[in-house]
Short mmCIF file of C-alpha atoms in Angstrom, two decimals:
data_model
loop_
_atom_site.label_atom_id
_atom_site.label_comp_id
_atom_site.label_asym_id
_atom_site.label_seq_id
_atom_site.Cartn_x
_atom_site.Cartn_y
_atom_site.Cartn_z
CA UNK A 1 122.09 93.23 105.36
CA UNK A 2 122.46 92.37 101.71
CA UNK A 3 119.39 91.34 99.68
CA UNK A 4 119.86 89.51 96.40
CA UNK A 5 117.02 90.74 94.22
CA UNK A 6 117.52 88.07 91.55
CA UNK A 7 116.45 85.40 94.03
CA UNK A 8 113.01 87.00 94.19
CA UNK A 9 112.55 88.22 90.63
CA UNK A 10 114.76 86.46 88.12
CA UNK A 11 116.33 88.41 85.25
CA UNK A 12 113.44 90.87 84.85
CA UNK A 13 112.37 92.56 88.07
CA UNK A 14 108.71 93.40 87.47
CA UNK A 15 106.78 91.49 90.13
CA UNK A 16 105.47 94.19 92.47
CA UNK A 17 104.24 91.65 94.97
CA UNK A 18 107.78 90.37 95.32
CA UNK A 19 109.00 93.98 95.71
CA UNK A 20 106.45 94.65 98.43
CA UNK A 21 107.43 91.45 100.24
CA UNK A 22 111.13 92.40 100.19
CA UNK A 23 110.34 95.89 101.46
CA UNK A 24 108.00 94.88 104.26
CA UNK A 25 109.79 91.78 105.47
CA UNK A 26 113.41 92.68 104.90
CA UNK A 27 114.26 96.29 104.07
CA UNK A 28 112.14 98.17 106.61
CA UNK A 29 112.84 95.90 109.60
CA UNK A 30 116.58 96.10 108.94
CA UNK A 31 116.54 99.88 108.55
CA UNK A 32 114.49 100.22 111.74
CA UNK A 33 117.22 98.33 113.56
CA UNK A 34 119.72 100.88 112.28
CA UNK A 35 121.34 98.45 109.84
CA UNK A 36 122.68 99.28 106.41
CA UNK A 37 120.73 97.59 103.59
CA UNK A 38 122.33 96.68 100.28
CA UNK A 39 120.03 95.81 97.40
CA UNK A 40 122.12 93.63 95.13
CA UNK A 41 120.85 93.53 91.55
CA UNK A 42 123.46 91.09 90.29
CA UNK A 43 122.11 89.03 87.34
CA UNK A 44 118.98 91.22 87.12
CA UNK A 45 119.10 92.73 83.64
CA UNK A 46 116.10 95.06 83.87
CA UNK A 47 113.36 96.32 86.15
CA UNK A 48 110.17 98.29 85.79
CA UNK A 49 109.59 101.62 87.44
CA UNK A 50 106.57 100.06 89.17
CA UNK A 51 108.77 97.36 90.69
CA UNK A 52 111.35 99.83 91.99
CA UNK A 53 108.59 102.10 93.28
CA UNK A 54 107.00 99.21 95.17
CA UNK A 55 110.45 98.29 96.49
CA UNK A 56 111.66 101.62 97.86
CA UNK A 57 109.11 104.45 97.62
CA UNK A 58 107.62 103.81 101.04
CA UNK A 59 111.10 103.58 102.53
CA UNK A 60 111.87 107.08 101.23
CA UNK A 61 108.53 108.35 102.46
CA UNK A 62 108.98 106.87 105.95
CA UNK A 63 112.66 107.61 106.49
CA UNK A 64 113.25 110.60 104.19
CA UNK A 65 115.96 111.10 101.57
CA UNK A 66 118.72 110.70 104.17
CA UNK A 67 118.01 106.99 104.19
CA UNK A 68 119.90 106.75 100.90
CA UNK A 69 123.06 106.85 103.04
CA UNK A 70 122.00 103.49 104.51
CA UNK A 71 120.04 102.03 101.58
CA UNK A 72 122.55 101.14 98.90
CA UNK A 73 122.22 99.69 95.40
CA UNK A 74 124.83 97.22 94.21
CA UNK A 75 125.59 95.69 90.80
CA UNK A 76 122.99 97.77 88.98
CA UNK A 77 123.39 98.03 85.23
CA UNK A 78 122.75 101.38 83.52
CA UNK A 79 119.02 100.77 82.99
CA UNK A 80 118.43 99.81 86.61
CA UNK A 81 120.54 102.72 87.85
CA UNK A 82 118.39 105.10 85.85
CA UNK A 83 115.11 103.60 87.04
CA UNK A 84 116.28 103.74 90.67
CA UNK A 85 117.31 107.36 90.14
CA UNK A 86 113.91 108.24 88.64
CA UNK A 87 112.09 106.74 91.62
CA UNK A 88 114.35 108.27 94.28
CA UNK A 89 114.17 111.73 92.71
CA UNK A 90 110.43 111.46 92.24
CA UNK A 91 109.84 110.45 95.85
CA UNK A 92 112.01 113.26 97.17
CA UNK A 93 110.15 115.80 95.04
CA UNK A 94 106.72 114.59 96.13
CA UNK B 1 76.49 93.15 70.08
CA UNK B 2 77.95 93.28 66.61
CA UNK B 3 81.54 93.48 65.47
CA UNK B 4 82.83 93.40 61.92
CA UNK B 5 86.29 92.26 60.89
CA UNK B 6 87.17 94.69 58.12
CA UNK B 7 89.57 94.45 55.23
CA UNK B 8 92.17 96.43 57.19
CA UNK B 9 92.33 97.81 60.73
CA UNK B 10 95.57 98.89 62.33
CA UNK B 11 96.22 101.64 64.86
CA UNK B 12 96.52 104.29 62.16
CA UNK B 13 93.02 103.61 60.83
CA UNK B 14 91.37 101.85 63.76
CA UNK B 15 88.83 104.66 64.31
CA UNK B 16 86.36 103.41 61.71
CA UNK B 17 86.59 99.85 63.04
CA UNK B 18 85.74 101.03 66.55
CA UNK B 19 82.90 103.21 65.29
CA UNK B 20 81.40 100.19 63.53
CA UNK B 21 81.28 98.18 66.79
CA UNK B 22 77.71 97.94 68.06
CA UNK B 23 77.45 97.18 71.80
CA UNK B 24 73.63 97.07 71.82
CA UNK B 25 71.76 93.81 72.51
CA UNK B 26 74.37 92.70 74.99
CA UNK B 27 73.53 88.99 75.20
CA UNK B 28 74.41 87.96 71.64
CA UNK B 29 77.80 88.53 70.05
CA UNK B 30 77.62 88.53 66.25
CA UNK B 31 80.83 88.58 64.26
CA UNK B 32 80.87 89.34 60.56
CA UNK B 33 83.86 89.71 58.30
CA UNK B 34 85.16 91.04 55.01
CA UNK B 35 84.78 88.33 52.38
CA UNK B 36 88.05 88.83 50.51
CA UNK B 37 90.89 89.68 52.85
CA UNK B 38 91.15 90.56 56.53
CA UNK B 39 94.28 92.11 57.97
CA UNK B 40 93.93 93.46 61.49
CA UNK B 41 95.99 94.59 64.47
CA UNK B 42 96.26 92.06 67.34
CA UNK B 43 94.32 94.46 69.56
CA UNK B 44 91.22 93.65 67.53
CA UNK B 45 91.59 89.95 68.26
CA UNK B 46 91.94 90.67 71.97
CA UNK B 47 88.84 92.90 71.85
CA UNK B 48 86.77 90.09 70.34
CA UNK B 49 88.20 87.58 72.83
CA UNK B 50 87.28 89.95 75.66
CA UNK B 51 83.74 90.47 74.39
CA UNK B 52 83.26 86.72 74.10
CA UNK B 53 84.06 86.37 77.79
CA UNK B 54 81.56 88.95 79.01
CA UNK B 55 79.26 87.31 81.53
CA UNK B 56 76.15 88.63 79.84
CA UNK B 57 76.97 86.94 76.50
CA UNK B 58 74.64 83.97 76.04
CA UNK B 59 75.28 83.24 72.39
CA UNK B 60 78.09 83.82 69.91
CA UNK B 61 77.46 83.82 66.18
CA UNK B 62 80.34 84.04 63.76
CA UNK B 63 79.77 83.91 60.04
CA UNK B 64 81.91 81.43 58.14
CA UNK B 65 85.10 83.22 57.20
CA UNK B 66 85.68 83.22 53.47
CA UNK B 67 88.67 85.53 53.27
CA UNK B 68 91.93 83.96 52.21
CA UNK B 69 93.51 85.19 55.43
CA UNK B 70 91.03 83.20 57.57
CA UNK B 71 93.76 80.75 58.68
CA UNK B 72 95.39 83.56 60.63
CA UNK B 73 92.44 83.80 63.01
CA UNK B 74 92.51 80.09 63.69
CA UNK B 75 96.26 80.20 64.36
CA UNK B 76 95.88 83.15 66.72
CA UNK B 77 93.40 81.13 68.77
CA UNK B 78 90.38 83.35 68.18
CA UNK B 79 87.91 80.49 67.73
CA UNK B 80 89.09 78.81 70.92
CA UNK B 81 88.08 81.96 72.79
CA UNK B 82 84.77 82.06 70.94
CA UNK B 83 84.29 78.39 71.79
CA UNK B 84 83.37 77.77 68.16
CA UNK B 85 84.54 75.29 65.59
CA UNK B 86 85.75 77.42 62.69
CA UNK B 87 85.84 74.49 60.31
CA UNK B 88 89.29 75.76 59.29
CA UNK B 89 92.01 73.16 59.26
CA UNK B 90 95.60 74.29 59.44
CA UNK B 91 98.93 72.66 59.68
CA UNK B 92 100.32 73.65 63.04
CA UNK B 93 103.71 75.27 62.57
CA UNK B 94 106.21 76.24 65.17
CA UNK B 95 105.03 79.68 66.23
CA UNK B 96 108.48 81.04 67.13
CA UNK B 97 109.48 84.25 65.42
CA UNK B 98 106.01 85.28 64.44
CA UNK B 99 103.29 85.73 67.00
CA UNK B 100 101.89 85.24 70.46
CA UNK B 101 98.37 83.87 70.16
CA UNK B 102 95.56 85.35 72.23
CA UNK B 103 96.39 84.63 75.86
CA UNK B 104 94.30 85.20 78.94
CA UNK B 105 96.29 86.27 82.02
CA UNK B 106 94.50 86.33 85.35
CA UNK B 107 97.24 86.25 87.96
CA UNK B 108 100.63 87.68 88.71
CA UNK B 109 102.14 84.21 88.43
CA UNK B 110 100.63 83.72 84.97
CA UNK B 111 102.10 87.07 83.96
CA UNK B 112 105.57 86.06 85.23
CA UNK B 113 105.41 82.89 83.15
CA UNK B 114 104.03 84.70 80.11
CA UNK B 115 106.89 87.23 80.17
CA UNK B 116 109.45 84.43 80.35
CA UNK B 117 107.88 82.58 77.42
CA UNK B 118 107.08 85.48 75.09
CA UNK B 119 110.61 86.68 74.29
CA UNK B 120 111.76 83.39 72.74
CA UNK B 121 108.43 83.17 70.89
CA UNK B 122 109.15 86.46 69.14
CA UNK B 123 112.88 85.76 68.70
CA UNK B 124 113.90 89.12 70.09
CA UNK B 125 117.43 90.08 71.00
CA UNK B 126 117.94 91.65 74.48
CA UNK B 127 117.78 95.28 73.24
CA UNK B 128 114.58 94.61 71.32
CA UNK B 129 113.05 92.66 74.18
CA UNK B 130 113.56 95.38 76.78
CA UNK B 131 110.80 97.84 75.84
CA UNK B 132 108.50 95.02 74.79
CA UNK B 133 108.52 93.15 78.08
CA UNK B 134 108.40 96.43 79.96
CA UNK B 135 105.21 97.43 78.17
CA UNK B 136 103.54 94.04 78.57
CA UNK B 137 104.39 93.87 82.26
CA UNK B 138 103.11 97.36 83.07
CA UNK B 139 99.91 97.04 81.04
CA UNK B 140 98.95 93.60 82.27
CA UNK B 141 99.67 94.60 85.87
CA UNK B 142 97.40 97.61 85.36
CA UNK B 143 94.63 95.20 84.38
CA UNK B 144 95.26 92.81 87.28
CA UNK B 145 95.40 95.63 89.83
CA UNK B 146 92.82 98.12 88.61
CA UNK B 147 90.29 96.61 86.21
CA UNK B 148 88.42 94.62 88.89
CA UNK B 149 87.72 92.07 86.17
CA UNK B 150 87.58 88.39 87.06
CA UNK B 151 88.50 87.67 83.46
CA UNK B 152 91.92 89.30 83.67
CA UNK B 153 93.83 90.56 80.65
CA UNK B 154 93.65 89.38 77.05
CA UNK B 155 96.99 89.74 75.32
CA UNK B 156 98.08 89.10 71.76
CA UNK B 157 101.13 90.14 69.71
CA UNK B 158 102.37 89.74 66.19
CA UNK B 159 105.75 90.43 64.62
CA UNK B 160 105.56 91.94 61.11
CA UNK B 161 108.73 91.10 59.27
CA UNK B 162 108.31 93.53 56.36
CA UNK B 163 107.89 96.59 58.57
CA UNK B 164 109.97 95.14 61.44
CA UNK B 165 107.27 96.06 63.93
CA UNK B 166 105.73 94.21 66.85
CA UNK B 167 102.08 95.04 67.34
CA UNK B 168 100.52 94.32 70.72
CA UNK B 169 96.97 94.39 72.03
CA UNK B 170 96.04 94.25 75.71
CA UNK B 171 92.38 94.38 76.66
CA UNK B 172 90.17 93.98 79.70
CA UNK B 173 86.44 93.97 80.30
CA UNK B 174 86.60 95.56 83.73
CA UNK B 175 85.42 98.83 85.20
CA UNK B 176 87.26 101.16 82.82
CA UNK B 177 89.66 104.05 83.35
CA UNK B 178 87.07 106.63 84.45
CA UNK B 179 85.94 104.59 87.44
CA UNK B 180 89.51 103.68 88.40
CA UNK B 181 90.90 107.21 88.23
CA UNK B 182 87.64 108.63 89.64
CA UNK B 183 88.28 106.90 92.98
CA UNK B 184 90.88 109.52 93.84
CA UNK B 185 90.44 112.36 91.36
CA UNK B 186 87.57 114.46 90.15
CA UNK B 187 86.80 113.16 86.65
CA UNK B 188 84.04 114.49 84.41
CA UNK B 189 84.42 112.33 81.34
CA UNK B 190 86.05 109.22 79.91
CA UNK B 191 88.42 111.46 77.94
CA UNK B 192 89.53 113.37 81.00
CA UNK B 193 90.13 110.04 82.72
CA UNK B 194 92.39 108.92 79.85
CA UNK B 195 94.26 112.22 80.01
CA UNK B 196 94.86 111.82 83.76
CA UNK B 197 95.78 108.15 83.44
CA UNK B 198 98.57 109.06 81.01
CA UNK B 199 99.85 111.89 83.21
CA UNK B 200 102.88 110.98 85.35
CA UNK B 201 102.14 110.66 89.05
CA UNK B 202 98.37 110.30 88.72
CA UNK B 203 97.00 107.04 90.05
CA UNK B 204 93.51 105.92 90.93
CA UNK B 205 94.72 104.65 94.29
CA UNK B 206 95.40 108.04 95.86
CA UNK B 207 95.29 111.76 95.21
CA UNK B 208 98.57 112.14 97.04
CA UNK B 209 101.69 113.16 95.11
CA UNK B 210 104.12 110.27 94.95
CA UNK B 211 101.35 107.69 94.86
CA UNK B 212 101.00 104.92 97.41
CA UNK B 213 103.63 102.42 98.50
CA UNK B 214 102.43 100.15 95.68
CA UNK B 215 101.34 102.52 92.89
CA UNK B 216 103.23 105.46 91.46
CA UNK B 217 100.93 106.36 88.58
CA UNK B 218 103.74 106.21 86.07
CA UNK B 219 102.99 103.11 84.00
CA UNK B 220 100.98 104.59 81.13
CA UNK B 221 103.19 107.67 80.96
CA UNK B 222 106.26 105.45 80.56
CA UNK B 223 104.55 103.45 77.81
CA UNK B 224 103.32 106.52 75.96
CA UNK B 225 106.86 107.89 76.22
CA UNK B 226 108.39 104.72 74.76
CA UNK B 227 105.98 105.01 71.84
CA UNK B 228 106.65 108.71 71.34
CA UNK B 229 110.42 108.42 71.35
CA UNK B 230 110.37 105.50 68.93
CA UNK B 231 107.77 107.16 66.66
CA UNK B 232 105.19 104.45 67.26
CA UNK B 233 101.43 104.44 67.61
CA UNK B 234 99.84 104.07 71.05
CA UNK B 235 96.08 103.88 71.51
CA UNK B 236 93.90 103.69 74.61
CA UNK B 237 90.13 103.30 74.49
CA UNK B 238 87.83 103.13 77.49
CA UNK B 239 84.16 103.96 77.95
CA UNK B 240 83.26 106.25 75.05
CA UNK B 241 86.66 107.84 74.61
CA UNK B 242 89.70 106.97 72.58
CA UNK B 243 93.09 108.68 72.68
CA UNK B 244 95.67 107.90 70.04
CA UNK B 245 99.29 109.04 70.09
CA UNK B 246 100.31 109.73 66.52
CA UNK B 247 103.80 109.36 65.15
CA UNK B 248 105.91 112.41 65.84
CA UNK B 249 107.59 114.25 63.02
CA UNK B 250 110.68 112.32 61.91
CA UNK B 251 112.62 115.56 61.39
CA UNK B 252 112.28 116.69 65.00
CA UNK B 253 115.82 116.87 66.30
CA UNK B 254 115.19 117.27 70.01
CA UNK B 255 112.62 114.94 71.49
CA UNK B 256 110.60 116.42 74.30
CA UNK B 257 108.26 114.32 76.39
CA UNK B 258 105.05 115.88 77.63
CA UNK B 259 103.45 115.14 80.95
CA UNK B 260 100.11 116.12 79.41
CA UNK B 261 99.21 113.60 76.66
CA UNK B 262 97.14 116.29 74.92
CA UNK B 263 100.34 118.23 74.21
CA UNK B 264 101.68 115.31 72.15
CA UNK B 265 100.72 114.86 68.52
CA UNK B 266 97.49 112.92 68.90
CA UNK B 267 93.92 112.33 67.85
CA UNK B 268 91.03 111.78 70.20
CA UNK B 269 87.30 111.31 70.24
CA UNK B 270 84.55 110.99 72.83
CA UNK B 271 81.63 109.56 70.93
CA UNK B 272 82.77 106.02 70.34
CA UNK B 273 80.59 103.00 71.15
CA UNK B 274 80.85 102.26 74.85
CA UNK B 275 83.63 99.82 75.76
CA UNK B 276 83.21 98.20 79.13
CA UNK B 277 86.82 98.12 80.32
CA UNK B 278 90.00 99.26 78.65
CA UNK B 279 91.65 98.58 75.31
CA UNK B 280 95.32 99.36 74.68
CA UNK B 281 97.11 98.91 71.38
CA UNK B 282 100.72 99.72 70.71
CA UNK B 283 103.23 99.26 67.90
CA UNK B 284 106.91 98.85 68.62
CA UNK B 285 109.18 99.54 65.69
CA UNK B 286 112.36 97.54 66.08
CA UNK B 287 114.18 99.72 63.52
CA UNK B 288 113.86 102.97 65.39
CA UNK B 289 114.38 101.65 68.87
CA UNK B 290 116.21 104.24 70.89
CA UNK B 291 118.40 102.74 73.55
CA UNK B 292 116.17 102.09 76.53
CA UNK B 293 118.59 103.85 78.85
CA UNK B 294 118.51 106.99 76.64
CA UNK B 295 114.75 106.94 76.84
CA UNK B 296 114.95 106.76 80.63
CA UNK B 297 116.95 110.01 80.70
CA UNK B 298 114.11 111.77 78.91
CA UNK B 299 111.50 110.21 81.17
CA UNK B 300 113.43 111.18 84.30
CA UNK B 301 113.44 114.84 83.32
CA UNK B 302 109.70 115.00 82.64
CA UNK B 303 108.51 112.69 85.40
CA UNK B 304 110.07 114.61 88.26
CA UNK B 305 109.37 118.00 86.69
CA UNK B 306 105.66 117.26 86.43
CA UNK B 307 105.41 116.56 90.18
CA UNK B 308 107.31 119.75 90.91
CA UNK B 309 104.94 121.80 88.75
CA UNK B 310 101.84 120.24 90.30
CA UNK B 311 103.18 120.82 93.81
CA UNK B 312 104.00 124.42 93.00
CA UNK B 313 100.47 124.96 91.70
CA UNK B 314 99.16 123.95 95.13
CA UNK B 315 101.41 126.36 97.06
CA UNK B 316 99.51 128.86 99.08
CA UNK B 317 99.87 132.29 97.54
CA UNK B 318 100.71 135.40 99.60
CA UNK B 319 97.97 137.96 99.92
CA UNK B 320 99.11 141.48 99.12
CA UNK B 321 96.70 144.00 100.58
#
C-alpha cells in the first residue's frame, strides 16, 4: 500500500489529527494484514516532529523496530528524512 | 487587573514589564501607557488580548493613547480585541511584509489556514519560513491540546526590517504548564514545570518514555533548540515563573544543545505576578538562520541521548553484599 501524505497535509505536514487518521485507518490495518506500507512524501516540503510522531510512533511501539523493513518512506527531502530518523531512533530507544 | 504599556519592552528587557503587571481585582482590566513612545514585542499585545478575553473580566478601561506610535496598536488589532473604539484613524495599508495582527486560533482547521496565510504576509523565502512555521505550528498545537482554554491561542508577529528579525508572541489563558505537566509528573513549582516542559521526551500526557501515540514531549525542546542555535531569545512564562533563554556567546565554535534548559545560558525567576495560562515569546533572526536540516542533526543527537540517560537512571542496580 502506498499512502500519499500530501493529499492529507499539503506542503507542510503538521496536522497531527491527519497523522493519527492515516495511522489508525491506513497504516496499522495494512501492516496487520502483512502488507508493505510506503509513506510517500512527494510534494511535502516539511513536517513537524509532532506530526511524524503521531504518524509512526505507535506503529514502532506496537510492531517493534523490525517493522521498518515493511514501513518505507519515499520521496522524503533532507529535512523530512532527518525528522523521520529522529522519531524512529527515539522510539527505539524508549 | 492593571497592565502598563511601557516605552520599551522586548524579550531582552521584558522582566520589568511583567513585574509591573498587576493581576489583582480580576474583573476590571485597566491599561495605561507611556505618553511619548511605546515600542513593544508582539507577545505583549497577545498578553493583553488574552487578558481581555478572560471570562471574569467585566470591564476594560484603556487610557487614550498619546504616544506617537499609537497607530501601531490600532493596526495590530489590539482595540478590536479590547472591544474599544480607540479613536485612532489610520489609512489601511497592505500588511504584507510587515506583520501578522493579533489572531485568535481555536481549532486545528484555523491553525492550518493561519499557517498557509502567514508566510505570504511576512514575505518569507522558503528557508526563512521553515523554522517560523515550525514554531508557530508546535506552539499553537500545544495550546489547542493542553491549555484546556475555550479561548484558544492568541498569536501575533512582526518583522523588524532594521534588525532582520521576526518577533512572535503566542499566549493562552488556560490551565498553565504546572497543571499540564503535573498530570503525569511530580511537579513542585511553576519553575520546575517549565524546566520539565522544555526537556525532550517529557509530556503531560504520560510518564512513559516515548510519550503517547499522539504526544512525544518534544515540541518546546525543538523550539528552544532553534532559538539557541540561531542565537535568539526564547521566553516562557506560566503561573509565577518565567524562564528566558539568553543569546549564546557568538564566539562559541561548537554548538551543544542541552536537554536540561537550566544548562543553557538563561535567566529565570519565580516571583512574577501570576499568569493564568502560558505566555511564549520568541525572536527569529533571519540573518543567523542555520540551515534547518543542520539544526535537526544537533537535535537528533540530544533528543535520543536524553531518553537513553533517563532510562539508564531507572535501571535496577546490582546489590553487592
